[in-house]
Coordinates of C-alpha atoms in Angstrom, one line a residue:
Chain A
X1 CA 91.5 50.9 74.9
X2 CA 92.7 54.5 75.3
X3 CA 90.5 55.1 78.4
X4 CA 91.7 51.8 79.9
X5 CA 95.3 52.9 79.4
X6 CA 94.6 56.3 80.9
X7 CA 93.0 54.7 83.9
X8 CA 95.8 52.3 84.4
X9 CA 98.4 55.0 84.2
X10 CA 96.5 57.1 86.7
X11 CA 96.3 54.2 89.1
X12 CA 100.0 53.3 88.5
X13 CA 100.9 56.8 89.6
X14 CA 99.1 56.2 92.8
X15 CA 100.9 52.9 93.3
X16 CA 104.2 54.8 93.1
X17 CA 103.2 57.0 96.1
X18 CA 101.4 54.3 98.0
X19 CA 104.4 53.2 100.1
X20 CA 104.8 56.8 101.3
X21 CA 101.1 57.0 102.1
X22 CA 101.5 53.8 104.2
X23 CA 104.3 55.4 106.2
X24 CA 102.2 58.5 106.7
X25 CA 99.3 56.4 107.9
X26 CA 101.5 54.6 110.4
X27 CA 103.1 57.6 111.9
X28 CA 100.3 60.2 111.7
X29 CA 97.0 58.4 111.7
X30 CA 97.6 55.1 113.5
X31 CA 98.7 56.8 116.8
X32 CA 95.1 58.0 117.1
X33 CA 94.4 54.3 118.0
X34 CA 96.5 55.0 121.2
X35 CA 93.5 57.0 122.4
X36 CA 91.9 53.7 123.6
X37 CA 94.4 53.7 126.5
X38 CA 92.3 56.5 127.9
X39 CA 89.4 54.1 128.5
X40 CA 91.4 51.4 130.2
X41 CA 93.2 51.1 133.6
X42 CA 96.6 50.7 132.1
X43 CA 99.8 50.2 134.1
X44 CA 102.9 49.7 132.0
X45 CA 104.2 46.1 132.2
X46 CA 100.6 44.6 132.0
X47 CA 99.5 44.6 128.3
X48 CA 96.4 46.5 127.3
X49 CA 94.5 43.2 126.5
X50 CA 94.7 42.3 130.2
X51 CA 93.9 45.8 131.6
X52 CA 90.4 46.4 132.8
X53 CA 88.1 48.6 130.7
X54 CA 87.0 51.5 132.8
X55 CA 85.0 53.7 130.4
X56 CA 85.0 57.4 131.2
X57 CA 86.5 57.0 134.7
X58 CA 89.7 58.9 133.9
X59 CA 87.7 61.8 132.2
X60 CA 85.5 62.0 135.3
X61 CA 88.5 61.9 137.6
X62 CA 89.8 65.1 135.9
X63 CA 86.8 67.0 137.2
X64 CA 86.0 65.2 140.4
X65 CA 89.3 65.0 142.3
X66 CA 89.8 68.5 143.8
X67 CA 93.7 68.2 143.9
X68 CA 93.7 67.2 140.2
X69 CA 91.3 69.9 139.2
X70 CA 93.5 72.6 140.9
X71 CA 96.6 71.2 139.2
X72 CA 94.9 71.0 135.8
X73 CA 93.5 74.6 136.2
X74 CA 97.0 75.9 137.0
X75 CA 98.3 74.1 133.9
X76 CA 95.6 75.5 131.7
X77 CA 96.3 78.9 133.1
X78 CA 99.9 78.6 132.2
X79 CA 99.1 77.4 128.7
X80 CA 96.7 80.3 128.2
X81 CA 99.1 82.7 129.7
X82 CA 102.0 81.8 127.5
X83 CA 100.0 81.3 124.3
X84 CA 98.2 84.5 125.2
X85 CA 101.4 86.5 125.5
X86 CA 102.6 85.2 122.1
X87 CA 99.2 86.1 120.6
X88 CA 99.3 89.5 122.2
X89 CA 102.6 90.3 120.6
X90 CA 102.0 88.5 117.3
X91 CA 102.4 91.8 115.4
X92 CA 106.0 92.1 116.4
X93 CA 107.5 90.2 113.4
X94 CA 105.4 92.5 111.1
X95 CA 106.6 95.7 112.7
X96 CA 110.2 94.2 112.6
X97 CA 109.9 93.6 108.9
X98 CA 108.4 97.0 108.1
X99 CA 111.2 98.9 109.9
X100 CA 113.9 96.5 108.7
X101 CA 112.9 97.3 105.1
X102 CA 113.0 101.0 105.9
X103 CA 116.8 100.7 106.6
X104 CA 118.6 102.1 103.6
X105 CA 122.2 100.9 104.4
X106 CA 122.1 97.7 102.5
X107 CA 125.0 96.0 104.3
X108 CA 123.6 96.9 107.7
X109 CA 120.2 95.5 106.7
X110 CA 121.6 92.3 105.5
X111 CA 123.8 92.0 108.6
X112 CA 120.8 92.4 110.8
X113 CA 118.7 89.9 108.9
X114 CA 121.5 87.3 108.9
X115 CA 122.2 87.7 112.6
X116 CA 118.6 87.8 113.8
X117 CA 117.6 84.6 111.9
X118 CA 120.4 82.6 113.4
X119 CA 118.8 81.7 116.7
X120 CA 115.9 80.1 114.8
X121 CA 118.3 77.3 113.7
X122 CA 119.5 76.1 117.1
X123 CA 117.7 73.6 119.3
X124 CA 116.0 74.4 122.6
X125 CA 118.7 72.3 124.3
X126 CA 121.3 74.7 122.9
X127 CA 119.1 77.7 123.8
X128 CA 119.0 76.4 127.4
X129 CA 122.7 75.9 127.4
X130 CA 123.2 79.5 126.3
X131 CA 120.7 80.6 128.9
X132 CA 122.6 78.6 131.5
X133 CA 125.9 80.2 130.6
X134 CA 124.4 83.7 130.7
X135 CA 122.1 83.5 133.6
X136 CA 123.2 80.8 136.1
X137 CA 124.7 81.9 139.4
X138 CA 128.3 81.6 137.9
X139 CA 127.1 82.9 134.5
X140 CA 128.2 85.9 132.6
X141 CA 125.4 88.3 133.6
X142 CA 126.0 87.6 137.3
X143 CA 129.8 88.1 136.7
X144 CA 129.1 91.4 135.0
X145 CA 126.8 92.6 137.8
X146 CA 129.5 91.6 140.3
X147 CA 132.3 93.4 138.4
X148 CA 130.2 96.5 138.3
X149 CA 129.6 96.2 142.0
X150 CA 125.8 96.0 141.6
X151 CA 125.2 92.7 143.5
X152 CA 126.7 90.9 146.4
X153 CA 125.0 87.5 146.0
X154 CA 124.3 86.1 142.6
X155 CA 120.7 86.5 141.3
X156 CA 119.1 83.1 140.6
X157 CA 117.4 84.0 137.3
X158 CA 116.7 80.4 136.2
X159 CA 115.5 79.0 139.5
X160 CA 113.0 81.8 140.0
X161 CA 109.3 81.1 139.7
X162 CA 108.5 84.8 139.2
X163 CA 107.9 86.1 135.7
X164 CA 108.3 82.7 134.1
X165 CA 105.6 83.4 131.5
X166 CA 107.4 86.6 130.5
X167 CA 110.9 85.0 130.4
X168 CA 109.6 82.1 128.3
X169 CA 108.0 84.5 125.9
X170 CA 111.3 86.4 125.7
X171 CA 113.2 83.3 124.8
X172 CA 110.6 82.4 122.2
X173 CA 110.9 85.9 120.7
X174 CA 114.7 85.8 120.8
X175 CA 114.6 82.5 118.9
X176 CA 111.9 83.2 116.4
X177 CA 111.5 87.0 115.7
X178 CA 114.0 87.4 112.9
X179 CA 112.8 84.3 111.1
X180 CA 109.1 85.1 111.4
X181 CA 109.8 88.5 109.9
X182 CA 110.9 86.9 106.6
X183 CA 107.4 86.1 105.5
X184 CA 106.5 89.8 105.9
X185 CA 109.6 90.9 104.1
X186 CA 108.5 88.7 101.2
X187 CA 105.0 90.4 101.4
X188 CA 106.5 93.9 101.4
X189 CA 108.5 93.1 98.3
X190 CA 105.4 91.9 96.6
X191 CA 103.7 95.3 97.0
X192 CA 103.0 97.0 93.7
X193 CA 105.4 99.9 93.0
X194 CA 102.7 102.1 91.6
X195 CA 101.2 102.4 95.1
X196 CA 104.4 103.9 96.4
X197 CA 104.7 106.2 93.4
X198 CA 101.1 107.4 93.9
X199 CA 101.9 108.1 97.6
X200 CA 105.1 110.0 96.7
X201 CA 103.2 112.1 94.1
X202 CA 100.6 112.9 96.8
X203 CA 103.5 114.0 99.1
X204 CA 103.2 111.4 101.7
X205 CA 105.7 111.3 104.5
X206 CA 107.5 108.2 105.6
X207 CA 105.1 107.3 108.3
X208 CA 102.1 108.0 106.1
X209 CA 103.5 105.6 103.5
X210 CA 103.9 103.0 106.1
X211 CA 100.4 103.5 107.5
X212 CA 98.6 103.8 104.2
X213 CA 100.5 101.7 101.8
X214 CA 102.7 99.1 103.6
X215 CA 100.5 98.2 106.6
X216 CA 97.3 97.5 104.6
X217 CA 99.2 95.2 102.3
X218 CA 100.5 93.3 105.2
X219 CA 97.3 92.7 107.0
X220 CA 96.1 89.7 104.9
X221 CA 99.4 87.8 105.7
X222 CA 99.0 88.9 109.3
X223 CA 95.5 87.6 109.6
X224 CA 96.3 84.2 108.1
X225 CA 99.2 83.7 110.5
X226 CA 97.1 85.0 113.4
X227 CA 94.4 82.5 112.7
X228 CA 97.0 79.6 112.5
X229 CA 98.3 80.8 115.8
X230 CA 94.9 80.8 117.4
X231 CA 94.2 77.3 116.0
X232 CA 97.3 76.0 117.7
X233 CA 96.6 77.9 120.9
X234 CA 96.9 74.8 123.1
X235 CA 100.0 73.4 121.4
X236 CA 102.9 75.2 123.0
X237 CA 105.1 72.2 122.4
X238 CA 107.2 70.3 124.9
X239 CA 110.9 70.9 124.4
X240 CA 111.2 74.6 125.4
X241 CA 109.4 74.1 128.7
X242 CA 111.0 70.7 129.4
X243 CA 114.5 72.0 129.2
X244 CA 113.8 75.1 131.2
X245 CA 111.7 73.4 134.0
X246 CA 113.2 72.9 137.4
X247 CA 111.9 72.3 140.9
X248 CA 111.5 76.0 141.5
X249 CA 109.6 77.1 138.5
X250 CA 107.6 73.9 137.9
X251 CA 104.2 75.4 138.9
X252 CA 104.3 78.2 136.5
X253 CA 106.0 76.6 133.6
X254 CA 104.0 73.4 133.1
X255 CA 101.9 73.8 130.0
X256 CA 99.5 71.0 128.8
X257 CA 102.2 69.3 126.7
X258 CA 104.7 69.2 129.5
X259 CA 102.1 68.2 132.1
X260 CA 101.0 65.3 130.0
X261 CA 104.6 64.2 129.6
X262 CA 105.4 64.5 133.3
X263 CA 102.3 62.6 134.2
X264 CA 103.1 59.7 132.0
X265 CA 106.9 59.5 132.0
X266 CA 107.4 60.8 135.5
X267 CA 104.4 59.4 137.3
X268 CA 103.5 56.4 135.1
X269 CA 99.9 57.6 134.8
X270 CA 99.5 56.7 131.1
X271 CA 95.7 56.5 131.0
X272 CA 95.1 59.9 132.6
X273 CA 97.7 61.6 130.4
X274 CA 96.3 60.0 127.2
X275 CA 92.8 61.3 128.3
X276 CA 94.2 64.8 128.6
X277 CA 96.1 64.5 125.4
X278 CA 92.9 63.4 123.6
X279 CA 90.8 66.2 124.9
X280 CA 93.6 68.7 123.9
X281 CA 93.8 67.3 120.4
X282 CA 90.0 67.4 120.0
X283 CA 89.8 71.0 121.2
X284 CA 92.6 71.9 118.9
X285 CA 90.8 70.4 115.9
X286 CA 87.6 72.2 116.9
X287 CA 89.6 75.5 117.2
X288 CA 91.2 74.9 113.9
X289 CA 87.9 74.4 112.1
X290 CA 86.2 77.3 113.9
X291 CA 89.0 79.6 112.9
X292 CA 88.9 78.2 109.4
X293 CA 85.2 78.9 109.2
X294 CA 85.6 82.4 110.6
X295 CA 88.3 83.1 108.0
X296 CA 86.0 81.9 105.2
X297 CA 83.1 84.1 106.5
X298 CA 85.2 87.2 107.1
X299 CA 87.7 87.0 104.2
X300 CA 86.1 84.5 101.8
X301 CA 89.2 82.4 102.0
X302 CA 90.0 79.3 104.1
X303 CA 93.3 78.8 105.7
X304 CA 93.5 75.0 105.7
Chain B
X1 CA 124.6 77.8 88.0
X2 CA 125.2 81.4 87.1
X3 CA 126.8 84.1 89.2
X4 CA 123.3 84.9 90.6
X5 CA 123.4 81.8 92.8
X6 CA 126.0 83.6 94.9
X7 CA 123.9 86.7 95.5
X8 CA 123.2 87.4 99.2
X9 CA 119.8 87.5 101.0
X10 CA 117.9 89.8 98.7
X11 CA 118.2 89.5 94.9
X12 CA 119.7 92.5 93.1
X13 CA 116.5 93.4 91.2
X14 CA 114.5 93.3 94.5
X15 CA 117.2 95.3 96.1
X16 CA 116.9 98.3 93.8
X17 CA 113.1 98.2 93.9
X18 CA 113.2 98.1 97.7
X19 CA 115.5 101.1 97.6
X20 CA 113.2 103.0 95.3
X21 CA 110.4 102.3 97.6
X22 CA 112.1 103.7 100.6
X23 CA 113.3 107.0 98.9
X24 CA 111.7 109.8 100.8
X25 CA 112.6 113.3 101.7
X26 CA 113.6 113.1 105.3
X27 CA 112.1 115.4 107.8
X28 CA 113.4 115.9 111.3
X29 CA 111.0 113.3 112.7
X30 CA 112.1 110.9 110.0
X31 CA 115.7 111.3 111.0
X32 CA 114.8 110.8 114.7
X33 CA 112.9 107.6 113.7
X34 CA 115.9 106.4 111.8
X35 CA 118.1 106.8 114.8
X36 CA 115.6 104.8 116.9
X37 CA 115.4 102.1 114.3
X38 CA 119.1 101.7 113.9
X39 CA 119.6 101.6 117.7
X40 CA 116.9 99.1 118.3
X41 CA 118.0 96.8 115.5
X42 CA 121.7 97.0 116.6
X43 CA 120.7 96.1 120.1
X44 CA 118.6 93.1 119.1
X45 CA 121.4 91.9 116.8
X46 CA 123.8 92.2 119.7
X47 CA 121.5 90.2 121.9
X48 CA 121.3 87.5 119.2
X49 CA 125.0 87.2 118.7
X50 CA 126.5 87.8 122.2
X51 CA 125.5 84.5 123.8
X52 CA 127.4 82.6 121.1
X53 CA 130.4 84.9 121.3
X54 CA 130.4 84.7 125.1
X55 CA 130.5 80.9 125.1
X56 CA 133.3 80.8 122.6
X57 CA 135.6 83.2 124.5
X58 CA 134.8 81.4 127.7
X59 CA 135.9 78.0 126.3
X60 CA 139.3 79.3 125.3
X61 CA 139.9 81.3 128.4
X62 CA 141.6 80.1 131.6
X63 CA 139.0 77.8 133.3
X64 CA 139.4 79.2 136.8
X65 CA 138.6 82.7 135.5
X66 CA 135.7 81.6 133.3
X67 CA 134.1 79.5 136.1
X68 CA 133.7 82.7 138.1
X69 CA 131.9 84.3 135.3
X70 CA 134.6 86.9 134.8
X71 CA 135.2 86.5 131.1
X72 CA 132.8 89.1 129.6
X73 CA 134.2 90.9 126.6
X74 CA 137.6 89.3 125.7
X75 CA 139.2 85.9 126.3
X76 CA 141.7 85.8 129.1
X77 CA 144.8 83.5 129.0
X78 CA 143.9 81.7 125.8
X79 CA 144.3 77.9 125.7
X80 CA 142.6 75.0 123.8
X81 CA 143.0 72.2 126.4
X82 CA 139.2 72.1 126.9
X83 CA 138.5 70.8 123.4
X84 CA 141.2 68.2 123.7
X85 CA 139.9 67.0 127.1
X86 CA 136.2 67.0 126.1
X87 CA 136.8 64.7 123.2
X88 CA 138.2 62.2 125.7
X89 CA 134.8 61.9 127.4
X90 CA 133.5 58.4 126.7
X91 CA 130.3 58.3 124.7
X92 CA 130.7 61.8 123.1
X93 CA 132.4 60.5 119.9
X94 CA 129.7 57.9 119.6
X95 CA 126.9 60.4 120.1
X96 CA 128.5 62.6 117.4
X97 CA 128.4 59.6 115.0
X98 CA 124.7 58.9 115.9
X99 CA 123.8 62.6 115.2
X100 CA 125.8 62.6 112.0
X101 CA 124.3 59.3 110.9
X102 CA 120.7 60.3 111.5
X103 CA 121.3 63.7 109.9
X104 CA 122.9 62.2 106.7
X105 CA 120.5 59.2 106.3
X106 CA 117.4 61.0 107.5
X107 CA 118.0 64.1 105.4
X108 CA 118.6 62.1 102.2
X109 CA 115.4 60.1 102.6
X110 CA 113.3 63.2 103.5
X111 CA 114.7 65.2 100.5
X112 CA 114.2 62.2 98.1
X113 CA 110.6 61.6 99.4
X114 CA 109.7 65.3 99.3
X115 CA 111.0 65.7 95.8
X116 CA 109.1 62.6 94.6
X117 CA 105.9 63.3 96.4
X118 CA 106.0 67.0 95.5
X119 CA 106.3 66.0 91.8
X120 CA 103.7 63.2 92.0
X121 CA 101.1 65.5 93.7
X122 CA 101.5 67.8 90.7
X123 CA 100.4 65.0 88.3
X124 CA 96.8 65.9 87.6
X125 CA 96.0 62.5 86.2
X126 CA 96.9 60.6 89.4
X127 CA 94.1 58.5 90.9
X128 CA 92.4 60.3 93.8
X129 CA 95.1 62.9 93.7
X130 CA 93.2 65.6 95.7
X131 CA 92.3 63.1 98.4
X132 CA 95.9 61.9 98.9
X133 CA 97.2 65.4 98.9
X134 CA 94.7 66.4 101.6
X135 CA 95.5 63.2 103.5
X136 CA 99.1 64.3 103.6
X137 CA 98.7 68.0 104.2
X138 CA 96.1 67.7 107.0
X139 CA 98.6 65.9 109.2
X140 CA 100.4 69.3 109.7
X141 CA 97.4 70.4 111.7
X142 CA 96.6 67.6 114.1
X143 CA 98.4 65.0 116.2
X144 CA 97.3 62.3 118.5
X145 CA 99.5 63.7 121.3
X146 CA 102.9 62.7 122.5
X147 CA 101.8 59.8 124.8
X148 CA 99.7 58.0 122.1
X149 CA 102.6 58.6 119.7
X150 CA 105.0 57.1 122.2
X151 CA 102.7 54.1 122.8
X152 CA 102.4 53.5 119.1
X153 CA 106.2 53.7 118.6
X154 CA 106.6 51.2 121.4
X155 CA 104.1 48.8 119.9
X156 CA 105.9 49.0 116.6
X157 CA 109.2 48.1 118.4
X158 CA 110.7 51.4 117.4
X159 CA 111.9 52.3 120.9
X160 CA 115.7 51.9 121.2
X161 CA 115.8 51.6 117.5
X162 CA 117.8 53.8 115.1
X163 CA 114.9 53.7 112.6
X164 CA 112.8 55.7 115.0
X165 CA 114.9 58.7 114.1
X166 CA 114.4 58.2 110.4
X167 CA 111.1 56.7 109.5
X168 CA 108.7 59.2 111.0
X169 CA 110.4 62.1 109.2
X170 CA 110.4 60.6 105.7
X171 CA 107.0 62.1 104.6
X172 CA 107.2 65.8 105.6
X173 CA 104.0 67.7 104.4
X174 CA 105.6 71.2 104.6
X175 CA 108.5 70.2 102.4
X176 CA 106.1 68.5 100.0
X177 CA 104.1 71.7 99.6
X178 CA 107.3 73.7 98.9
X179 CA 108.4 71.3 96.2
X180 CA 104.9 71.0 94.7
X181 CA 104.6 74.8 94.5
X182 CA 108.0 74.9 92.7
X183 CA 107.2 72.1 90.3
X184 CA 103.9 73.8 89.4
X185 CA 105.8 77.0 88.6
X186 CA 107.8 75.3 85.9
X187 CA 106.4 75.2 82.3
X188 CA 104.1 72.2 81.7
X189 CA 105.4 71.9 78.1
X190 CA 108.6 70.4 79.5
X191 CA 106.8 67.4 80.8
X192 CA 104.4 67.1 77.9
X193 CA 107.3 67.1 75.4
X194 CA 109.1 64.5 77.3
X195 CA 106.0 62.4 77.5
X196 CA 105.4 62.6 73.7
X197 CA 109.0 61.5 73.3
X198 CA 108.1 58.4 75.2
X199 CA 109.4 59.1 78.6
X200 CA 107.5 57.5 81.5
X201 CA 106.6 59.1 84.8
X202 CA 109.9 57.9 86.5
X203 CA 112.0 59.1 83.6
X204 CA 110.4 62.5 83.6
X205 CA 111.0 62.7 87.4
X206 CA 114.6 61.7 87.4
X207 CA 115.8 63.2 84.1
X208 CA 113.8 66.4 84.0
X209 CA 112.3 67.4 87.3
X210 CA 115.1 66.6 89.6
X211 CA 117.7 68.8 87.9
X212 CA 115.2 71.7 87.6
X213 CA 114.2 71.4 91.3
X214 CA 117.8 71.7 92.6
X215 CA 117.3 75.1 94.3
X216 CA 114.2 74.2 96.2
X217 CA 115.7 70.8 97.1
X218 CA 118.8 72.6 98.5
X219 CA 116.4 74.6 100.8
X220 CA 114.5 71.4 101.9
X221 CA 117.8 69.7 102.5
X222 CA 119.0 72.4 104.9
X223 CA 115.8 72.5 106.8
X224 CA 115.7 68.7 107.1
X225 CA 119.3 68.5 108.2
X226 CA 118.8 71.2 110.8
X227 CA 115.7 69.4 112.1
X228 CA 117.6 66.1 112.4
X229 CA 120.6 67.6 114.0
X230 CA 118.5 69.6 116.5
X231 CA 116.1 66.8 117.3
X232 CA 115.9 66.0 121.0
X233 CA 112.3 65.0 121.8
X234 CA 112.5 61.6 120.1
X235 CA 115.7 60.6 122.0
X236 CA 114.0 61.8 125.2
X237 CA 110.9 59.7 124.6
X238 CA 112.1 56.6 122.8
X239 CA 115.7 55.9 123.7
X240 CA 117.2 54.5 126.9
X241 CA 120.1 52.7 125.2
X242 CA 123.1 55.0 125.5
X243 CA 124.5 53.7 122.2
X244 CA 121.7 55.6 120.5
X245 CA 122.1 58.9 122.4
X246 CA 122.3 61.9 120.1
X247 CA 124.6 64.9 120.8
X248 CA 121.7 67.1 121.8
X249 CA 120.6 64.5 124.4
X250 CA 124.2 64.2 125.7
X251 CA 124.5 67.9 126.0
X252 CA 121.2 68.1 128.0
X253 CA 122.5 65.5 130.4
X254 CA 125.8 67.3 130.7
X255 CA 124.1 70.5 131.7
X256 CA 122.4 68.6 134.5
X257 CA 125.3 66.6 135.7
X258 CA 128.5 68.3 134.5
X259 CA 130.1 68.3 137.9
X260 CA 130.6 64.6 138.0
X261 CA 131.9 64.8 134.5
X262 CA 134.6 67.4 135.3
X263 CA 135.8 65.2 138.2
X264 CA 136.0 62.3 135.8
X265 CA 138.0 64.2 133.2
X266 CA 140.3 65.7 135.9
X267 CA 141.0 62.2 137.2
X268 CA 141.8 60.9 133.8
X269 CA 144.3 63.7 133.3
X270 CA 145.8 63.3 136.8
X271 CA 148.5 61.1 135.4
X272 CA 149.8 63.7 133.0
X273 CA 151.2 66.2 135.5
X274 CA 151.6 69.1 133.2
X275 CA 147.9 69.3 132.6
X276 CA 146.7 70.0 136.1
X277 CA 147.4 73.7 136.3
X278 CA 144.5 75.7 137.6
X279 CA 143.9 77.4 134.3
X280 CA 143.3 74.2 132.3
X281 CA 141.7 72.1 135.0
X282 CA 138.2 71.1 133.9
X283 CA 135.3 72.8 135.7
X284 CA 131.6 72.3 135.4
X285 CA 131.3 75.4 133.3
X286 CA 134.2 74.6 131.0
X287 CA 132.9 71.2 130.1
X288 CA 129.3 72.4 129.5
X289 CA 130.4 75.3 127.4
X290 CA 132.8 73.3 125.3
X291 CA 130.2 70.6 124.5
X292 CA 127.8 73.4 123.6
X293 CA 130.2 74.8 121.1
X294 CA 130.8 71.3 119.6
X295 CA 127.0 70.8 119.2
X296 CA 126.4 74.3 117.8
X297 CA 129.5 74.4 115.6
X298 CA 128.0 72.6 112.5
X299 CA 125.1 75.0 112.4
X300 CA 127.3 78.1 112.9
X301 CA 129.5 76.9 110.1
X302 CA 126.8 76.0 107.5
X303 CA 124.4 78.8 108.4
X304 CA 126.2 81.7 106.7
X305 CA 126.8 79.6 103.6
X306 CA 123.3 78.4 103.1
X307 CA 121.3 81.3 104.6
X308 CA 120.7 82.9 101.2
X309 CA 119.3 79.7 99.8
X310 CA 116.7 79.1 102.4
X311 CA 115.7 82.7 102.7
X312 CA 115.0 82.6 99.0
X313 CA 113.3 79.3 99.2
X314 CA 110.9 80.4 101.9
X315 CA 110.2 83.6 100.0
X316 CA 109.3 81.7 96.9
X317 CA 106.9 79.6 98.9
X318 CA 105.5 82.6 100.7
X319 CA 104.9 84.8 97.7
X320 CA 103.2 82.1 95.7
X321 CA 101.3 80.4 98.5

């Protein structure tokens, strides 16, 4: 009787959460069914049931058609370039946190922390609007340069295709740096005080304390975040590049997510873009599990 | 709530510990490093704040001057006509309602669901608990892609439907983890005692856990609200009906077609002769900047008030996780 009761309570607890699990299934798992579109010749008004099944034709077309291959290669290059830059500078938030906690003026430190986390909370549309106000031809920067007599004609910062990877990285950094540092600040506060005391007793200088006490304690956090970043290497997201794209920078700003969107929503090529989407998701999952395995092997801990 | 709830970013105890940690004898190199650190941080802080400041002073300056990009440090010829005019643009008020509606409804549902699921996933006797927890958390790491997602939403008739803003955000794995971690940090005896007194799962959740979880739920609420308010991609993909446009989407459109809008507003004001002086006449720049301020204002206003909560919330999650 008692076990029966226990079992029924345990199942009733599941029943409470089941509606939420259904919602989760519909919005996170059911979309995977959309992958079937990659195997059909689908054009929007005609329903899928009346579209011809074409097997792997779209996947083959990705590697057979020279124009498409070139385009896709450029997109992959952009994706790797921009994710690569982010990865290359992934230590910045850690350094930011280390030096921020070195600041002794409490008010100043709090002020910096408050102000630098603010951009994280505005949308990419707003970031773009700020960028537009600053850097467009009638923007503040051009106004400033003109007032100082440095330029005659306005510089077209936003319409330029030069350095797009770098400027996109700079916007990402502007938006996220202060916020990403918070995790490291938390890690710094978790450091055992006795380590500092020992260092002081040994007569360590400030840089020595940072190098031998603070930095080693940060590395585990850094590696976990680095691995997560590698796992989402192909997912740069859509919004940032969508709002910043224009006719002039299109070639160097299209990352996989934006390319897939432009193909489907701009060109109506649903099936091809689903095929690319699908490959991207599969590669991402493989990346995630390899990184997870690597983490287990090297550090004895998994990240997922 | 005690006085401590009003403490800024870093708690007082942490504060003093942090100060002890950074107590060194400063050599000449250290002093030089200090100067560099202060300069760099000040510079970055300036870069973070200046764009906001610049837009605000531009919206209240004479429009003909700001359209030339000549308002750099201080407002010139202050006026507030821009804000009055922009509110006359048809559709903007409606978009504000849509944004507000999705933020209020969406946030309430997300917070409620995160609280409940975070609590339920801490119930060790739940049937197949580990499986369902993984089932939830793993969705943070994969997605079918935007086009399959769009096709799914279309097949569920969630395009041009207000529910599309709400339903997909109800179950949010990251928030669930935050709440679950918090619940697990509370003493188990509380729940056991209540259970012995005859309280059921629901009673324990509503009467005991919800009040205890207030701090973490405040954090979740802010995150969820900011997400809803900032959301742009779902409108872009799923909505063609202008009655469902959000403020973010309207702003994006305004950046791209503000010139026609300024003509429209100027025509509307043509009747009232006093308005058409050069300094208050709407320009592309003035409209765009004014709408930007209207969209960013709620965040600028709530941010300083709630910053300490979510910084703490994230730190709790980070230190334990």
